[in-house]
mmCIF file of C-alpha atoms and ligand atoms in Angstrom:
data_model
loop_
_atom_site.group_PDB
_atom_site.id
_atom_site.type_symbol
_atom_site.label_atom_id
_atom_site.label_comp_id
_atom_site.label_asym_id
_atom_site.label_seq_id
_atom_site.Cartn_x
_atom_site.Cartn_y
_atom_site.Cartn_z
ATOM 1 C CA UNK A 1493 0.000 0.000 0.000
ATOM 2 C CA UNK A 1494 1.355 3.386 -0.939
ATOM 3 C CA UNK A 1495 1.769 6.031 1.705
ATOM 4 C CA UNK A 1496 -0.579 8.945 2.173
ATOM 5 C CA UNK A 1497 1.410 12.102 2.797
ATOM 6 C CA UNK A 1498 0.692 15.721 3.632
ATOM 7 C CA UNK A 1499 3.870 17.758 3.193
ATOM 8 C CA UNK A 1500 4.259 21.454 3.919
ATOM 9 C CA UNK A 1501 6.654 23.635 1.976
ATOM 10 C CA UNK A 1502 7.396 26.776 3.918
ATOM 11 C CA UNK A 1503 9.383 28.246 1.012
ATOM 12 C CA UNK A 1504 11.336 31.388 2.053
ATOM 13 C CA UNK A 1505 9.132 32.173 5.033
ATOM 14 C CA UNK A 1506 9.676 32.233 8.800
ATOM 15 C CA UNK A 1507 12.653 33.339 10.836
ATOM 16 C CA UNK A 1508 14.276 30.616 12.916
ATOM 17 C CA UNK A 1509 12.226 31.612 15.963
ATOM 18 C CA UNK A 1510 8.978 31.715 13.993
ATOM 19 C CA UNK A 1511 9.745 28.396 12.349
ATOM 20 C CA UNK A 1512 10.520 26.717 15.657
ATOM 21 C CA UNK A 1513 7.289 28.044 17.084
ATOM 22 C CA UNK A 1514 5.268 26.730 14.135
ATOM 23 C CA UNK A 1515 6.952 23.315 14.236
ATOM 24 C CA UNK A 1516 6.406 22.964 17.993
ATOM 25 C CA UNK A 1517 2.804 24.073 17.683
ATOM 26 C CA UNK A 1518 2.185 21.460 14.992
ATOM 27 C CA UNK A 1519 3.934 18.817 17.086
ATOM 28 C CA UNK A 1520 1.655 19.648 20.017
ATOM 29 C CA UNK A 1521 -1.450 19.658 17.812
ATOM 30 C CA UNK A 1522 -0.618 16.171 16.505
ATOM 31 C CA UNK A 1523 0.278 14.689 19.888
ATOM 32 C CA UNK A 1524 -2.170 12.040 20.971
ATOM 33 C CA UNK A 1525 -4.186 12.338 17.735
ATOM 34 C CA UNK A 1526 -4.809 9.409 15.417
ATOM 35 C CA UNK A 1527 -3.352 10.671 12.149
ATOM 36 C CA UNK A 1528 -3.985 8.731 8.950
ATOM 37 C CA UNK A 1529 -1.110 10.084 6.858
ATOM 38 C CA UNK A 1530 2.582 10.855 7.072
ATOM 39 C CA UNK A 1531 3.217 14.519 7.886
ATOM 40 C CA UNK A 1532 6.246 16.396 6.562
ATOM 41 C CA UNK A 1533 7.411 20.007 6.940
ATOM 42 C CA UNK A 1534 9.851 21.523 4.468
ATOM 43 C CA UNK A 1535 11.768 24.278 6.222
ATOM 44 C CA UNK A 1536 14.545 26.613 5.117
ATOM 45 C CA UNK A 1537 17.968 24.923 5.383
ATOM 46 C CA UNK A 1538 19.077 26.927 8.406
ATOM 47 C CA UNK A 1539 16.081 25.760 10.438
ATOM 48 C CA UNK A 1540 16.495 22.045 9.764
ATOM 49 C CA UNK A 1541 18.646 20.981 12.703
ATOM 50 C CA UNK A 1542 16.807 23.090 15.260
ATOM 51 C CA UNK A 1543 13.381 22.001 14.041
ATOM 52 C CA UNK A 1544 14.406 18.331 13.857
ATOM 53 C CA UNK A 1545 15.598 18.398 17.465
ATOM 54 C CA UNK A 1546 12.561 20.309 18.749
ATOM 55 C CA UNK A 1547 9.848 17.938 17.489
ATOM 56 C CA UNK A 1548 9.007 14.246 17.420
ATOM 57 C CA UNK A 1549 10.502 13.317 14.042
ATOM 58 C CA UNK A 1550 8.836 9.914 14.148
ATOM 59 C CA UNK A 1551 5.570 11.869 13.784
ATOM 60 C CA UNK A 1552 6.661 14.766 11.590
ATOM 61 C CA UNK A 1553 9.301 14.238 8.940
ATOM 62 C CA UNK A 1554 11.542 17.204 8.242
ATOM 63 C CA UNK A 1555 12.405 18.146 4.651
ATOM 64 C CA UNK A 1556 14.792 20.570 3.018
ATOM 65 C CA UNK A 1557 13.506 22.420 -0.028
ATOM 66 C CA UNK A 1558 16.550 21.783 -2.189
ATOM 67 C CA UNK A 1559 20.134 20.502 -2.057
ATOM 68 C CA UNK A 1560 23.275 20.791 -4.146
ATOM 69 C CA UNK A 1561 23.972 18.756 -7.274
ATOM 70 C CA UNK A 1562 27.530 18.094 -6.097
ATOM 71 C CA UNK A 1563 28.860 15.840 -3.331
ATOM 72 C CA UNK A 1564 31.108 18.378 -1.555
ATOM 73 C CA UNK A 1565 33.881 20.864 -2.156
ATOM 74 C CA UNK A 1566 34.364 24.368 -3.472
ATOM 75 C CA UNK A 1567 30.741 25.348 -4.155
ATOM 76 C CA UNK A 1568 30.300 28.478 -2.079
ATOM 77 C CA UNK A 1569 26.843 28.855 -0.605
ATOM 78 C CA UNK A 1570 25.638 25.369 -1.480
ATOM 79 C CA UNK A 1571 24.247 22.737 0.904
ATOM 80 C CA UNK A 1572 24.907 19.062 0.164
ATOM 81 C CA UNK A 1573 22.534 16.134 0.583
ATOM 82 C CA UNK A 1574 24.848 14.656 3.235
ATOM 83 C CA UNK A 1575 24.662 17.921 5.214
ATOM 84 C CA UNK A 1576 20.865 17.796 5.019
ATOM 85 C CA UNK A 1577 20.909 14.194 6.244
ATOM 86 C CA UNK A 1578 23.198 15.140 9.140
ATOM 87 C CA UNK A 1579 20.549 17.521 10.535
ATOM 88 C CA UNK A 1580 17.983 14.791 11.109
ATOM 89 C CA UNK A 1581 15.930 15.704 8.039
ATOM 90 C CA UNK A 1582 14.495 12.744 6.135
ATOM 91 C CA UNK A 1583 13.177 14.318 2.915
ATOM 92 C CA UNK A 1584 14.332 16.711 0.213
ATOM 93 C CA UNK A 1585 11.889 18.566 -2.014
ATOM 94 C CA UNK A 1586 13.427 18.585 -5.495
ATOM 95 C CA UNK A 1587 12.504 20.243 -8.769
ATOM 96 C CA UNK A 1588 9.962 22.656 -7.384
ATOM 97 C CA UNK A 1589 8.737 24.876 -10.232
ATOM 98 C CA UNK A 1590 10.181 27.920 -8.459
ATOM 99 C CA UNK A 1591 13.629 26.275 -8.522
ATOM 100 C CA UNK A 1592 13.188 25.341 -12.170
ATOM 101 C CA UNK A 1593 11.932 28.803 -13.192
ATOM 102 C CA UNK A 1594 14.034 31.153 -11.040
ATOM 103 C CA UNK A 1595 17.240 29.188 -10.467
ATOM 104 C CA UNK A 1596 17.675 27.423 -13.779
ATOM 105 C CA UNK A 1597 17.300 23.877 -12.525
ATOM 106 C CA UNK A 1598 17.258 21.593 -15.553
ATOM 107 C CA UNK A 1599 16.176 17.987 -15.759
ATOM 108 C CA UNK A 1600 19.886 17.050 -15.940
ATOM 109 C CA UNK A 1601 20.715 18.938 -12.730
ATOM 110 C CA UNK A 1602 17.702 17.358 -11.029
ATOM 111 C CA UNK A 1603 18.895 13.915 -12.052
ATOM 112 C CA UNK A 1604 22.179 14.565 -10.206
ATOM 113 C CA UNK A 1605 20.373 15.914 -7.153
ATOM 114 C CA UNK A 1606 17.985 12.969 -7.000
ATOM 115 C CA UNK A 1607 20.828 10.477 -7.090
ATOM 116 C CA UNK A 1608 22.682 12.296 -4.294
ATOM 117 C CA UNK A 1609 19.544 12.516 -2.163
ATOM 118 C CA UNK A 1610 18.962 8.781 -2.524
ATOM 119 C CA UNK A 1611 22.635 7.982 -1.900
ATOM 120 C CA UNK A 1612 22.325 9.790 1.427
ATOM 121 C CA UNK A 1613 19.308 7.798 2.536
ATOM 122 C CA UNK A 1614 16.874 10.681 2.107
ATOM 123 C CA UNK A 1615 13.506 10.577 0.360
ATOM 124 C CA UNK A 1616 13.093 12.899 -2.620
ATOM 125 C CA UNK A 1617 9.734 14.632 -2.999
ATOM 126 C CA UNK A 1618 10.126 15.203 -6.699
ATOM 127 C CA UNK A 1619 7.964 17.962 -8.223
ATOM 128 C CA UNK A 1620 6.682 17.958 -11.776
ATOM 129 C CA UNK A 1621 4.065 20.061 -13.521
ATOM 130 C CA UNK A 1622 3.196 22.205 -16.496
ATOM 131 C CA UNK A 1623 2.861 25.975 -16.867
ATOM 132 C CA UNK A 1624 -0.370 27.628 -18.010
ATOM 133 C CA UNK A 1625 0.566 27.903 -21.704
ATOM 134 C CA UNK A 1626 1.387 24.204 -21.752
ATOM 135 C CA UNK A 1627 -1.958 23.322 -20.155
ATOM 136 C CA UNK A 1628 -3.753 25.581 -22.647
ATOM 137 C CA UNK A 1629 -1.911 23.884 -25.506
ATOM 138 C CA UNK A 1630 -3.019 20.520 -24.121
ATOM 139 C CA UNK A 1631 0.543 19.213 -23.766
ATOM 140 C CA UNK A 1632 0.608 18.774 -19.978
ATOM 141 C CA UNK A 1633 0.981 14.998 -20.217
ATOM 142 C CA UNK A 1634 4.018 15.259 -22.476
ATOM 143 C CA UNK A 1635 5.582 17.852 -20.149
ATOM 144 C CA UNK A 1636 5.303 15.760 -16.996
ATOM 145 C CA UNK A 1637 6.393 12.627 -18.859
ATOM 146 C CA UNK A 1638 9.564 14.365 -20.063
ATOM 147 C CA UNK A 1639 10.309 15.693 -16.578
ATOM 148 C CA UNK A 1640 10.020 12.213 -15.096
ATOM 149 C CA UNK A 1641 11.891 10.452 -17.891
ATOM 150 C CA UNK A 1642 14.804 12.857 -18.068
ATOM 151 C CA UNK A 1643 15.460 13.087 -14.336
ATOM 152 C CA UNK A 1644 14.278 9.790 -12.892
ATOM 153 C CA UNK A 1645 14.194 6.989 -15.421
ATOM 154 C CA UNK A 1646 17.910 6.304 -15.075
ATOM 155 C CA UNK A 1647 17.175 4.954 -11.586
ATOM 156 C CA UNK A 1648 16.867 1.278 -10.728
ATOM 157 C CA UNK A 1649 13.363 0.094 -9.874
ATOM 158 C CA UNK A 1650 14.499 -0.220 -6.258
ATOM 159 C CA UNK A 1651 15.628 3.401 -6.116
ATOM 160 C CA UNK A 1652 12.598 4.694 -8.002
ATOM 161 C CA UNK A 1653 10.497 2.945 -5.379
ATOM 162 C CA UNK A 1654 11.918 5.336 -2.748
ATOM 163 C CA UNK A 1655 10.669 8.462 -4.544
ATOM 164 C CA UNK A 1656 7.572 10.497 -3.771
ATOM 165 C CA UNK A 1657 6.200 12.422 -6.760
ATOM 166 C CA UNK A 1658 4.368 15.728 -6.437
ATOM 167 C CA UNK A 1659 2.282 16.939 -9.358
ATOM 168 C CA UNK A 1660 2.026 20.712 -9.150
ATOM 169 C CA UNK A 1661 0.372 22.565 -12.021
ATOM 170 C CA UNK A 1662 2.407 25.769 -12.012
ATOM 171 C CA UNK A 1663 -0.703 27.824 -12.812
ATOM 172 C CA UNK A 1664 -2.228 26.706 -9.521
ATOM 173 C CA UNK A 1665 0.727 27.448 -7.237
ATOM 174 C CA UNK A 1666 0.064 30.381 -4.933
ATOM 175 C CA UNK A 1667 -2.631 31.651 -7.280
ATOM 176 C CA UNK A 1668 -5.708 30.465 -5.417
ATOM 177 C CA UNK A 1669 -6.589 28.469 -8.544
ATOM 178 C CA UNK A 1670 -6.746 24.743 -7.965
ATOM 179 C CA UNK A 1671 -6.913 21.976 -10.484
ATOM 180 C CA UNK A 1672 -10.358 20.448 -10.225
ATOM 181 C CA UNK A 1673 -10.489 17.064 -8.566
ATOM 182 C CA UNK A 1674 -11.163 15.582 -12.003
ATOM 183 C CA UNK A 1675 -8.166 17.343 -13.584
ATOM 184 C CA UNK A 1676 -5.938 16.151 -10.738
ATOM 185 C CA UNK A 1677 -7.151 12.565 -11.011
ATOM 186 C CA UNK A 1678 -6.739 12.523 -14.785
ATOM 187 C CA UNK A 1679 -3.097 13.571 -14.751
ATOM 188 C CA UNK A 1680 -2.175 11.575 -11.626
ATOM 189 C CA UNK A 1681 -3.538 8.471 -13.320
ATOM 190 C CA UNK A 1682 -1.502 9.325 -16.398
ATOM 191 C CA UNK A 1683 1.653 9.841 -14.294
ATOM 192 C CA UNK A 1684 1.119 6.447 -12.661
ATOM 193 C CA UNK A 1685 0.756 4.865 -16.105
ATOM 194 C CA UNK A 1686 4.073 6.419 -17.179
ATOM 195 C CA UNK A 1687 5.754 4.917 -14.106
ATOM 196 C CA UNK A 1688 4.076 1.554 -14.777
ATOM 197 C CA UNK A 1689 5.315 1.616 -18.380
ATOM 198 C CA UNK A 1690 8.897 1.838 -17.168
ATOM 199 C CA UNK A 1691 8.968 -0.013 -13.835
ATOM 200 C CA UNK A 1692 5.823 -2.152 -13.883
ATOM 201 C CA UNK A 1693 2.509 -2.097 -12.087
ATOM 202 C CA UNK A 1694 3.759 -2.914 -8.608
ATOM 203 C CA UNK A 1695 6.238 -0.023 -8.453
ATOM 204 C CA UNK A 1696 3.598 2.321 -9.920
ATOM 205 C CA UNK A 1697 0.942 1.180 -7.472
ATOM 206 C CA UNK A 1698 3.315 1.768 -4.554
ATOM 207 C CA UNK A 1699 4.368 5.261 -5.694
ATOM 208 C CA UNK A 1700 2.821 8.110 -3.705
ATOM 209 C CA UNK A 1701 1.775 10.961 -5.997
ATOM 210 C CA UNK A 1702 0.942 14.184 -4.154
ATOM 211 C CA UNK A 1703 -1.058 17.099 -5.524
ATOM 212 C CA UNK A 1704 0.188 20.651 -5.031
ATOM 213 C CA UNK A 1705 -1.193 24.026 -6.004
ATOM 214 C CA UNK A 1706 -3.509 26.020 -3.735
ATOM 215 C CA UNK A 1707 -4.509 22.911 -1.817
ATOM 216 C CA UNK A 1708 -6.215 23.929 1.429
ATOM 217 C CA UNK A 1709 -8.537 22.777 4.166
ATOM 218 C CA UNK A 1710 -11.577 23.477 1.993
ATOM 219 C CA UNK A 1711 -10.572 21.454 -1.070
ATOM 220 C CA UNK A 1712 -8.222 18.771 0.319
ATOM 221 C CA UNK A 1713 -10.912 16.199 1.014
ATOM 222 C CA UNK A 1714 -12.244 16.300 -2.521
ATOM 223 C CA UNK A 1715 -8.758 16.172 -4.037
ATOM 224 C CA UNK A 1716 -7.630 13.312 -1.773
ATOM 225 C CA UNK A 1717 -10.775 11.303 -2.520
ATOM 226 C CA UNK A 1718 -9.357 10.557 -5.978
ATOM 227 C CA UNK A 1719 -7.883 7.080 -6.290
ATOM 228 C CA UNK A 1720 -4.554 8.351 -7.671
ATOM 229 C CA UNK A 1721 -4.088 11.363 -5.377
ATOM 230 C CA UNK A 1722 -2.068 10.246 -2.359
ATOM 231 C CA UNK A 1723 -1.813 13.521 -0.495
ATOM 232 C CA UNK A 1724 -0.645 17.070 -0.932
ATOM 233 C CA UNK A 1725 2.375 19.337 -1.134
ATOM 234 C CA UNK A 1726 1.199 22.490 0.551
ATOM 235 C CA UNK A 1727 2.666 25.992 0.316
ATOM 236 C CA UNK A 1728 0.648 28.875 1.722
ATOM 237 C CA UNK A 1729 -1.644 26.732 3.847
ATOM 238 C CA UNK A 1730 1.348 25.133 5.612
ATOM 239 C CA UNK A 1731 2.345 28.406 7.264
ATOM 240 C CA UNK A 1732 -0.080 28.151 10.176
ATOM 241 C CA UNK A 1733 -1.253 25.156 12.161
ATOM 242 C CA UNK A 1734 -4.830 26.398 11.822
ATOM 243 C CA UNK A 1735 -4.618 26.120 8.024
ATOM 244 C CA UNK A 1736 -2.408 22.985 7.862
ATOM 245 C CA UNK A 1737 -4.238 20.735 10.333
ATOM 246 C CA UNK A 1738 -7.495 20.489 8.360
ATOM 247 C CA UNK A 1739 -5.492 19.236 5.355
ATOM 248 C CA UNK A 1740 -3.881 16.527 7.497
ATOM 249 C CA UNK A 1741 -7.304 15.719 8.927
ATOM 250 C CA UNK A 1742 -8.760 15.459 5.430
ATOM 251 C CA UNK A 1743 -7.346 11.909 5.605
ATOM 252 C CA UNK A 1744 -10.038 11.117 8.140
HETATM 253 P P1 PGA M 130 0.617 26.752 -2.676
HETATM 254 O O1 PGA M 130 2.069 26.166 -3.053
HETATM 255 O O2 PGA M 130 -0.033 25.699 -1.821
HETATM 256 O O3 PGA M 130 0.902 28.014 -1.956
HETATM 257 O O4 PGA M 130 -0.112 26.932 -3.978
HETATM 258 C C1 PGA M 130 2.219 24.835 -3.372
HETATM 259 C C2 PGA M 130 3.689 24.540 -3.572
HETATM 260 O O5 PGA M 130 4.361 25.322 -4.243
HETATM 261 O O6 PGA M 130 4.200 23.525 -3.050
#
């Protein structure tokens, strides 16, 4: 059975003190509750170690939002996958559309990053998704297929089995526009078929595919009710416990 996951992506928000407060508040809110999904919070790099030591990481997995495409060495300002792992984080969000669009992350760079994340025992949450013009041209399937093929299909079936995918239509990120439940199901099913075509039905059936893009407490239940939607990658609504908890509880 594939995992159900609700993952927050704080992006470039929260000072260390604010982040610690949010993480502790979420930890307290989850304590003693029966939760039916894995919960992850993706914090800025500099918060990782403090957040990981302040919360119960068996309940809340900690994620970085990126890592370097190199092992170590003279890469000023970069943070390696092994450094992320050394903080107690368990996940790395990779290929977010903001990284692709603003920081020039190509499918080739993301291939390197994915391999390093896996080599360090971390779980990639690998983002894919089309921009508005691509959706309007009806080529969204081809776009996500290329993103998966070029960055991930060099992996062994065993390694691919460790990856979480996140489908995020770029036109729905931070815009208040959400893919309809039917649009999400249609492309998630397609993504699973692409994985099945390469690695077989069992690997595809076990692959968690999250939806991202203005997912919130009001629409999560309907999105998660789809057979191929296994949870969410949440931006804006992950910044307060009041907004994030209802999404976690949508897996009732
Ligand atoms: P949003 O962001 O929930 O604010 O739309 C989603 C994401 O970028 O992960």
